[in-house]
């Protein structure tokens, strides 16, 4: 396979124009090109309002070695993609069923991996399935009572279900793992473009279907997912895990437990501390969410207020304050909404989310700083949680629980 880098075309180009550019770059005839696909697409906006897509292309050609002799090796090279390899175990019949706590992204992908290995995992999730959860969340946003077990934080798909569904990462991918995650998303209903665009996203409306389809895959492979099933106890003997308690009443013998509980399962953190697990306070990020007209961001990024091809523009900001503390944007949601993401009574936390079309008139982004145990007073491993709760109580008091 040949990989072409830095292939540049105006954003208004057609697929036929892209193919012609590939053929010209490889110095071949059309019939010598067997197939091609986009590995990566990014935007070059340095000369706005003249905007360009920059491509990395994978191409299969006839007589590859001959073609390689006549191309510019600075932009064309011979490569191969490494497919992700799933592990398997030969002694699965002798292994006790693993239990995964939480059905957010980490829990679902862990369960899928274990199910692929033939280990029939059990996933317990304190919240509802995604359809029931959507109704609970919408009811809360409409002014009804908060369900502390099923909300924007808890339930099938985790907090990410009510977010922008961004899929970009800075993690390198020598084993093909990142691409396998994207491929599985596509298999579950995501658009093909997430396999190559620079900043792929899904949107809450698509995520609902994708999450359900991933659950069905896990179940088809022998896994089981139980909703409204909270972890309420952990049992150990001589330093070894022996079992768990579910919903304060059911006892389950367990030797392998994966905690994929996310950042808001504060009662689980307390349970771990009471159970004698080694824990320590750590640094984390905290801040506010800022909202502004999407046309303003488009003007800055594209040189125009609206762009039919590119849609809503995104941004990323970083700044080092005079005292040395870093301030930066996080989870920027083009064409999105600021939503109430509270999970405890009398407290307010917000998140940003977008739908697939990113059609809201506003953009929003978290603007955050890192706080350390020295900042919030390290009086124990859960002191950071109490610091968070203090901020959330103060935010709730501003307007009686409504988003200011």
Short mmCIF file of C-alpha atoms in Angstrom, two decimals:
data_model
loop_
_atom_site.label_atom_id
_atom_site.label_comp_id
_atom_site.label_asym_id
_atom_site.label_seq_id
_atom_site.Cartn_x
_atom_site.Cartn_y
_atom_site.Cartn_z
CA UNK A 1 0.00 0.00 0.00
CA UNK A 2 1.19 3.54 -0.79
CA UNK A 3 0.48 6.45 1.52
CA UNK A 4 0.35 9.99 0.12
CA UNK A 5 0.78 12.89 2.54
CA UNK A 6 -0.05 16.60 2.26
CA UNK A 7 -2.52 16.33 -0.61
CA UNK A 8 -4.20 19.74 -0.67
CA UNK A 9 -7.48 20.79 -2.32
CA UNK A 10 -10.06 23.58 -1.81
CA UNK A 11 -12.82 22.53 0.60
CA UNK A 12 -15.33 22.75 -2.27
CA UNK A 13 -13.60 19.98 -4.27
CA UNK A 14 -15.40 16.89 -5.58
CA UNK A 15 -14.48 13.25 -5.05
CA UNK A 16 -13.52 13.05 -8.73
CA UNK A 17 -11.08 15.96 -8.29
CA UNK A 18 -9.49 14.23 -5.31
CA UNK A 19 -9.03 11.03 -7.32
CA UNK A 20 -7.45 12.97 -10.19
CA UNK A 21 -5.00 14.55 -7.74
CA UNK A 22 -4.08 11.10 -6.38
CA UNK A 23 -3.42 9.78 -9.89
CA UNK A 24 -1.34 12.85 -10.77
CA UNK A 25 0.72 12.62 -7.57
CA UNK A 26 1.44 8.91 -8.13
CA UNK A 27 2.26 9.56 -11.82
CA UNK A 28 0.07 6.70 -12.96
CA UNK A 29 -2.87 6.10 -15.31
CA UNK A 30 -6.38 5.75 -13.90
CA UNK A 31 -6.48 2.02 -14.64
CA UNK A 32 -3.33 1.51 -12.53
CA UNK A 33 -5.13 2.76 -9.41
CA UNK A 34 -6.83 -0.26 -7.81
CA UNK A 35 -8.40 1.50 -4.82
CA UNK A 36 -7.92 4.40 -2.44
CA UNK A 37 -9.23 5.62 0.90
CA UNK A 38 -8.79 8.64 3.14
CA UNK A 39 -6.61 8.01 6.17
CA UNK A 40 -6.80 11.56 7.49
CA UNK A 41 -8.48 14.84 6.56
CA UNK A 42 -7.60 18.15 8.22
CA UNK A 43 -8.41 21.79 7.58
CA UNK A 44 -5.88 24.43 6.51
CA UNK A 45 -7.35 27.85 7.37
CA UNK A 46 -4.15 29.90 7.33
CA UNK A 47 -5.29 31.95 4.30
CA UNK A 48 -8.92 32.45 5.29
CA UNK A 49 -11.39 32.92 3.74
CA UNK A 50 -9.58 30.61 1.26
CA UNK A 51 -9.88 27.25 3.01
CA UNK A 52 -8.32 23.91 2.06
CA UNK A 53 -8.59 20.28 3.05
CA UNK A 54 -5.27 18.51 3.53
CA UNK A 55 -5.36 14.73 3.05
CA UNK A 56 -3.36 11.64 3.87
CA UNK A 57 -4.42 8.97 1.36
CA UNK A 58 -3.88 5.21 1.28
CA UNK A 59 -3.77 3.82 -2.25
CA UNK A 60 -3.43 0.35 -3.77
CA UNK A 61 -1.78 0.37 -7.18
CA UNK A 62 -0.57 -2.09 -9.78
CA UNK A 63 3.20 -2.65 -9.74
CA UNK A 64 3.82 -0.73 -6.52
CA UNK A 65 7.59 -1.08 -6.66
CA UNK A 66 7.66 0.45 -10.15
CA UNK A 67 5.47 3.38 -9.05
CA UNK A 68 7.70 4.01 -6.03
CA UNK A 69 10.71 4.57 -8.27
CA UNK A 70 9.17 7.62 -9.97
CA UNK A 71 7.34 9.44 -7.15
CA UNK A 72 8.48 12.07 -4.67
CA UNK A 73 9.43 10.08 -1.58
CA UNK A 74 8.87 13.13 0.63
CA UNK A 75 5.12 12.76 0.13
CA UNK A 76 4.65 9.16 -1.09
CA UNK A 77 5.86 6.10 0.79
CA UNK A 78 5.13 2.41 1.16
CA UNK A 79 3.21 1.65 4.36
CA UNK A 80 0.90 -0.88 5.94
CA UNK A 81 -1.87 -0.59 8.50
CA UNK A 82 -1.63 -2.80 11.55
CA UNK A 83 -5.04 -4.33 12.36
CA UNK A 84 -5.86 -4.49 16.04
CA UNK A 85 -5.42 -7.98 17.49
CA UNK A 86 -7.88 -9.15 20.14
CA UNK A 87 -6.49 -11.42 22.84
CA UNK A 88 -8.01 -14.82 23.51
CA UNK A 89 -7.70 -17.22 26.41
CA UNK A 90 -7.68 -21.01 26.26
CA UNK A 91 -8.71 -21.59 29.89
CA UNK A 92 -11.85 -19.44 29.96
CA UNK A 93 -13.99 -22.35 31.21
CA UNK A 94 -11.96 -22.37 34.44
CA UNK A 95 -12.15 -18.61 35.00
CA UNK A 96 -14.84 -16.99 37.11
CA UNK A 97 -17.05 -14.52 35.29
CA UNK A 98 -15.54 -11.00 35.42
CA UNK A 99 -17.75 -8.14 36.60
CA UNK A 100 -17.51 -4.62 35.17
CA UNK A 101 -18.97 -1.76 37.22
CA UNK A 102 -20.26 1.06 35.00
CA UNK A 103 -21.46 1.20 31.40
CA UNK A 104 -19.74 4.37 30.24
CA UNK A 105 -17.19 4.24 27.40
CA UNK A 106 -14.55 2.48 29.53
CA UNK A 107 -17.00 -0.10 30.88
CA UNK A 108 -18.63 -0.84 27.53
CA UNK A 109 -15.37 -1.27 25.64
CA UNK A 110 -13.92 -3.37 28.47
CA UNK A 111 -17.01 -5.59 28.39
CA UNK A 112 -16.82 -5.91 24.61
CA UNK A 113 -13.14 -6.88 24.83
CA UNK A 114 -13.86 -9.48 27.54
CA UNK A 115 -16.85 -10.83 25.60
CA UNK A 116 -14.70 -11.16 22.46
CA UNK A 117 -12.30 -13.25 24.56
CA UNK A 118 -15.17 -15.59 25.49
CA UNK A 119 -15.30 -14.58 29.17
CA UNK A 120 -19.05 -13.67 29.30
CA UNK A 121 -18.68 -10.53 31.44
CA UNK A 122 -21.42 -9.13 33.66
CA UNK A 123 -21.83 -5.34 33.58
CA UNK A 124 -23.68 -3.71 36.45
CA UNK A 125 -24.93 -0.15 35.91
CA UNK A 126 -26.57 1.96 38.62
CA UNK A 127 -28.62 3.96 36.09
CA UNK A 128 -31.17 3.10 33.41
CA UNK A 129 -30.85 1.81 29.88
CA UNK A 130 -30.29 4.67 27.44
CA UNK A 131 -33.93 5.02 26.31
CA UNK A 132 -35.31 5.21 29.86
CA UNK A 133 -32.43 7.45 30.84
CA UNK A 134 -33.19 9.92 28.03
CA UNK A 135 -36.74 10.32 29.38
CA UNK A 136 -35.47 10.84 32.94
CA UNK A 137 -32.95 13.47 31.83
CA UNK A 138 -35.44 15.37 29.69
CA UNK A 139 -37.92 15.33 32.57
CA UNK A 140 -35.24 16.81 34.87
CA UNK A 141 -34.36 19.49 32.31
CA UNK A 142 -38.08 20.33 32.11
CA UNK A 143 -38.10 21.13 35.83
CA UNK A 144 -39.05 17.77 37.36
CA UNK A 145 -37.16 16.02 40.19
CA UNK A 146 -33.58 14.78 39.78
CA UNK A 147 -33.12 11.00 39.75
CA UNK A 148 -29.80 10.65 41.59
CA UNK A 149 -29.24 7.18 40.10
CA UNK A 150 -30.10 7.95 36.45
CA UNK A 151 -29.13 11.35 35.04
CA UNK A 152 -26.54 13.05 32.82
CA UNK A 153 -23.77 11.38 34.85
CA UNK A 154 -25.19 7.90 35.46
CA UNK A 155 -26.79 5.40 33.10
CA UNK A 156 -26.03 3.51 29.91
CA UNK A 157 -23.30 5.25 27.92
CA UNK A 158 -22.05 7.27 30.89
CA UNK A 159 -21.62 11.04 30.93
CA UNK A 160 -20.43 10.90 27.32
CA UNK A 161 -23.94 10.12 26.06
CA UNK A 162 -24.93 13.71 26.90
CA UNK A 163 -21.87 15.40 25.46
CA UNK A 164 -20.52 16.35 22.06
CA UNK A 165 -19.25 12.81 21.40
CA UNK A 166 -15.78 14.02 20.43
CA UNK A 167 -13.41 11.19 19.49
CA UNK A 168 -10.03 12.89 19.05
CA UNK A 169 -7.06 11.77 21.14
CA UNK A 170 -3.35 12.56 21.42
CA UNK A 171 -2.55 8.91 22.20
CA UNK A 172 -0.32 7.31 19.55
CA UNK A 173 -1.65 4.22 17.83
CA UNK A 174 1.10 1.70 16.97
CA UNK A 175 -1.18 -1.29 17.74
CA UNK A 176 -4.18 -0.02 15.76
CA UNK A 177 -6.30 0.35 18.91
CA UNK A 178 -7.59 3.88 18.21
CA UNK A 179 -8.70 2.94 14.70
CA UNK A 180 -10.40 -0.20 16.05
CA UNK A 181 -12.45 1.94 18.47
CA UNK A 182 -13.56 4.15 15.58
CA UNK A 183 -14.27 1.12 13.38
CA UNK A 184 -16.47 -0.37 16.09
CA UNK A 185 -18.36 2.91 16.41
CA UNK A 186 -19.02 2.84 12.65
CA UNK A 187 -20.17 -0.77 12.93
CA UNK A 188 -22.63 0.40 15.59
CA UNK A 189 -24.09 3.21 13.46
CA UNK A 190 -21.60 6.10 13.36
CA UNK A 191 -20.86 7.80 9.99
CA UNK A 192 -17.83 6.53 8.05
CA UNK A 193 -16.21 9.97 8.15
CA UNK A 194 -15.15 9.53 11.80
CA UNK A 195 -12.48 7.12 10.51
CA UNK A 196 -10.50 9.95 8.92
CA UNK A 197 -11.63 13.48 9.85
CA UNK A 198 -9.22 15.35 12.10
CA UNK A 199 -11.74 15.99 14.87
CA UNK A 200 -14.48 13.36 14.64
CA UNK A 201 -17.64 13.70 16.69
CA UNK A 202 -20.92 11.83 17.03
CA UNK A 203 -23.49 13.97 18.85
CA UNK A 204 -25.94 12.93 21.55
CA UNK A 205 -28.68 11.93 19.09
CA UNK A 206 -26.40 9.42 17.32
CA UNK A 207 -24.81 8.19 20.53
CA UNK A 208 -28.14 6.86 21.82
CA UNK A 209 -28.36 4.37 18.92
CA UNK A 210 -24.63 3.57 18.95
CA UNK A 211 -24.64 2.75 22.68
CA UNK A 212 -27.63 0.40 22.27
CA UNK A 213 -26.00 -1.37 19.34
CA UNK A 214 -22.76 -1.85 21.29
CA UNK A 215 -24.77 -3.35 24.16
CA UNK A 216 -26.40 -5.79 21.71
CA UNK A 217 -22.96 -6.83 20.44
CA UNK A 218 -21.79 -7.53 24.00
CA UNK A 219 -24.90 -9.59 24.70
CA UNK A 220 -24.58 -11.51 21.42
CA UNK A 221 -21.05 -12.48 22.50
CA UNK A 222 -22.28 -13.87 25.82
CA UNK A 223 -22.09 -10.78 28.02
CA UNK A 224 -24.85 -9.49 30.28
CA UNK A 225 -25.76 -5.92 31.28
CA UNK A 226 -27.93 -5.25 34.33
CA UNK A 227 -29.40 -1.77 34.92
CA UNK A 228 -30.47 -0.17 38.22
CA UNK A 229 -27.76 -2.29 39.83
CA UNK A 230 -25.43 -0.26 42.04
CA UNK A 231 -22.25 -1.53 43.67
CA UNK A 232 -22.88 -1.17 47.43
CA UNK A 233 -20.31 -3.51 48.97
CA UNK A 234 -16.91 -5.13 48.31
CA UNK A 235 -15.81 -8.27 50.16
CA UNK A 236 -12.22 -9.38 50.62
CA UNK A 237 -10.38 -12.10 52.51
CA UNK A 238 -6.65 -11.94 53.23
CA UNK A 239 -6.21 -9.15 50.72
CA UNK A 240 -8.04 -10.97 47.93
CA UNK A 241 -11.35 -10.00 46.36
CA UNK A 242 -14.05 -12.57 47.10
CA UNK A 243 -17.35 -10.89 46.24
CA UNK A 244 -19.52 -7.82 45.90
CA UNK A 245 -22.89 -6.56 47.10
CA UNK A 246 -25.47 -5.13 44.68
CA UNK A 247 -28.24 -2.74 45.79
CA UNK A 248 -27.59 -3.52 49.50
CA UNK A 249 -29.21 -6.96 49.17
CA UNK A 250 -27.67 -9.25 46.53
CA UNK A 251 -24.36 -10.99 47.24
CA UNK A 252 -22.23 -12.14 44.29
CA UNK A 253 -19.06 -14.23 44.34
CA UNK A 254 -16.46 -12.35 42.27
CA UNK A 255 -12.71 -12.71 41.79
CA UNK A 256 -12.22 -10.20 38.95
CA UNK A 257 -13.77 -6.73 39.26
CA UNK A 258 -13.26 -3.80 36.88
CA UNK A 259 -14.24 -0.40 38.30
CA UNK A 260 -15.24 1.83 35.36
CA UNK A 261 -17.31 4.18 37.53
CA UNK A 262 -16.30 7.55 36.08
CA UNK A 263 -15.55 10.74 38.00
CA UNK A 264 -18.90 11.32 39.72
CA UNK A 265 -19.50 8.07 41.60
CA UNK A 266 -18.62 9.73 44.89
CA UNK A 267 -20.38 7.13 47.01
CA UNK A 268 -18.25 4.45 45.34
CA UNK A 269 -15.10 6.37 46.28
CA UNK A 270 -16.32 6.46 49.89
CA UNK A 271 -17.04 2.72 49.74
CA UNK A 272 -13.51 2.03 48.55
CA UNK A 273 -12.03 4.10 51.38
CA UNK A 274 -14.19 2.35 54.00
CA UNK A 275 -13.21 -1.01 52.52
CA UNK A 276 -9.55 -0.27 53.22
CA UNK A 277 -8.27 0.30 49.69
CA UNK A 278 -5.17 2.46 49.33
CA UNK A 279 -6.24 5.88 48.07
CA UNK A 280 -4.73 9.34 47.76
CA UNK A 281 -5.88 12.83 46.78
CA UNK A 282 -4.86 13.99 43.32
CA UNK A 283 -4.90 17.05 41.09
CA UNK A 284 -7.90 17.62 38.83
CA UNK A 285 -9.35 20.36 36.63
CA UNK A 286 -12.25 22.63 37.54
CA UNK A 287 -13.79 25.70 35.95
CA UNK A 288 -16.78 27.31 34.27
CA UNK A 289 -18.51 26.91 30.94
CA UNK A 290 -18.47 29.93 28.62
CA UNK A 291 -20.98 30.47 25.81
CA UNK A 292 -20.83 32.70 22.72
CA UNK A 293 -22.50 33.07 19.29
CA UNK A 294 -21.41 30.37 16.85
CA UNK A 295 -21.20 32.95 14.03
CA UNK A 296 -18.48 34.75 16.00
CA UNK A 297 -16.36 31.60 16.19
CA UNK A 298 -16.98 30.85 12.50
CA UNK A 299 -15.81 34.36 11.59
CA UNK A 300 -12.58 33.94 13.54
CA UNK A 301 -11.83 30.44 12.25
CA UNK A 302 -13.18 30.49 8.68
CA UNK A 303 -13.27 34.18 7.80
CA UNK A 304 -17.06 34.04 7.32
CA UNK A 305 -20.12 33.82 9.57
CA UNK A 306 -21.48 30.61 7.99
CA UNK A 307 -19.83 27.84 5.98
CA UNK A 308 -22.07 25.31 4.25
CA UNK A 309 -19.39 22.63 3.83
CA UNK A 310 -17.55 22.92 7.16
CA UNK A 311 -20.44 23.59 9.54
CA UNK A 312 -19.84 24.98 13.02
CA UNK A 313 -16.22 25.88 13.80
CA UNK A 314 -14.32 24.73 16.88
CA UNK A 315 -11.45 26.27 18.81
CA UNK A 316 -8.85 25.39 21.43
CA UNK A 317 -7.23 27.89 23.78
CA UNK A 318 -4.39 27.67 26.32
CA UNK A 319 -2.84 30.36 28.50
CA UNK A 320 -0.30 30.48 31.30
CA UNK A 321 -1.28 32.96 34.02
CA UNK A 322 1.23 35.24 35.75
CA UNK A 323 1.49 32.87 38.70
CA UNK A 324 2.35 29.97 36.41
CA UNK A 325 -1.01 28.23 36.53
CA UNK A 326 -2.32 26.96 33.19
CA UNK A 327 -5.79 27.96 31.95
CA UNK A 328 -7.25 26.09 29.00
CA UNK A 329 -10.40 25.27 27.09
CA UNK A 330 -11.82 21.77 27.36
CA UNK A 331 -14.68 19.89 25.68
CA UNK A 332 -15.48 22.73 23.27
CA UNK A 333 -18.94 22.16 21.76
CA UNK A 334 -19.57 23.88 18.40
CA UNK A 335 -23.26 24.56 17.81
CA UNK A 336 -24.02 23.11 21.23
CA UNK A 337 -25.85 23.61 24.51
CA UNK A 338 -24.92 24.06 28.16
CA UNK A 339 -26.89 21.47 30.14
CA UNK A 340 -27.55 20.65 33.78
CA UNK A 341 -25.39 17.64 34.64
CA UNK A 342 -26.06 17.42 38.39
CA UNK A 343 -25.99 14.04 40.10
CA UNK A 344 -26.66 15.04 43.75
CA UNK A 345 -29.51 16.97 45.34
CA UNK A 346 -28.82 20.62 46.18
CA UNK A 347 -25.79 20.80 43.87
CA UNK A 348 -25.27 22.12 40.35
CA UNK A 349 -22.74 20.92 37.79
CA UNK A 350 -22.97 21.66 34.07
CA UNK A 351 -21.71 20.03 30.89
CA UNK A 352 -21.68 20.92 27.21
CA UNK A 353 -23.31 18.81 24.51
CA UNK A 354 -24.09 18.96 20.80
CA UNK A 355 -26.30 17.04 18.44
CA UNK A 356 -24.86 15.55 15.26
CA UNK A 357 -25.80 18.61 13.17
CA UNK A 358 -24.25 21.08 15.64
CA UNK A 359 -27.01 23.49 14.65
CA UNK A 360 -27.43 25.52 17.86
CA UNK A 361 -26.87 29.27 17.49
CA UNK A 362 -24.29 29.14 20.29
CA UNK A 363 -20.93 27.53 20.90
CA UNK A 364 -19.68 26.71 24.40
CA UNK A 365 -16.52 25.51 26.06
CA UNK A 366 -15.27 24.70 29.53
CA UNK A 367 -12.54 27.09 30.67
CA UNK A 368 -10.61 25.31 33.38
CA UNK A 369 -7.57 25.33 35.64
CA UNK A 370 -5.82 22.51 37.41
CA UNK A 371 -6.16 22.45 41.19
CA UNK A 372 -3.87 20.40 43.40
CA UNK A 373 -4.28 18.97 46.92
CA UNK A 374 -2.34 22.01 48.16
CA UNK A 375 -5.01 24.29 46.64
CA UNK A 376 -8.05 22.61 48.14
CA UNK A 377 -6.58 21.45 51.45
CA UNK A 378 -5.49 17.82 51.56
CA UNK A 379 -7.23 16.54 54.68
CA UNK A 380 -7.65 13.03 53.30
CA UNK A 381 -8.07 11.07 50.08
CA UNK A 382 -11.61 12.40 49.52
CA UNK A 383 -10.87 16.07 50.28
CA UNK A 384 -11.01 16.91 46.57
CA UNK A 385 -14.54 15.53 46.40
CA UNK A 386 -15.61 17.78 49.26
CA UNK A 387 -14.03 20.73 47.45
CA UNK A 388 -16.11 19.87 44.36
CA UNK A 389 -19.28 19.57 46.43
CA UNK A 390 -18.65 22.99 47.96
CA UNK A 391 -18.44 24.58 44.52
CA UNK A 392 -21.55 22.74 43.33
CA UNK A 393 -23.57 23.82 46.38
CA UNK A 394 -22.54 27.44 45.80
CA UNK A 395 -23.50 27.19 42.12
CA UNK A 396 -26.89 25.67 43.07
CA UNK A 397 -27.61 28.57 45.45
CA UNK A 398 -27.08 31.21 42.71
CA UNK A 399 -30.43 30.46 41.05
CA UNK A 400 -32.02 27.66 43.03
CA UNK A 401 -30.50 24.89 40.97
CA UNK A 402 -31.05 26.41 37.52
CA UNK A 403 -28.11 27.15 35.23
CA UNK A 404 -27.14 30.83 35.74
#
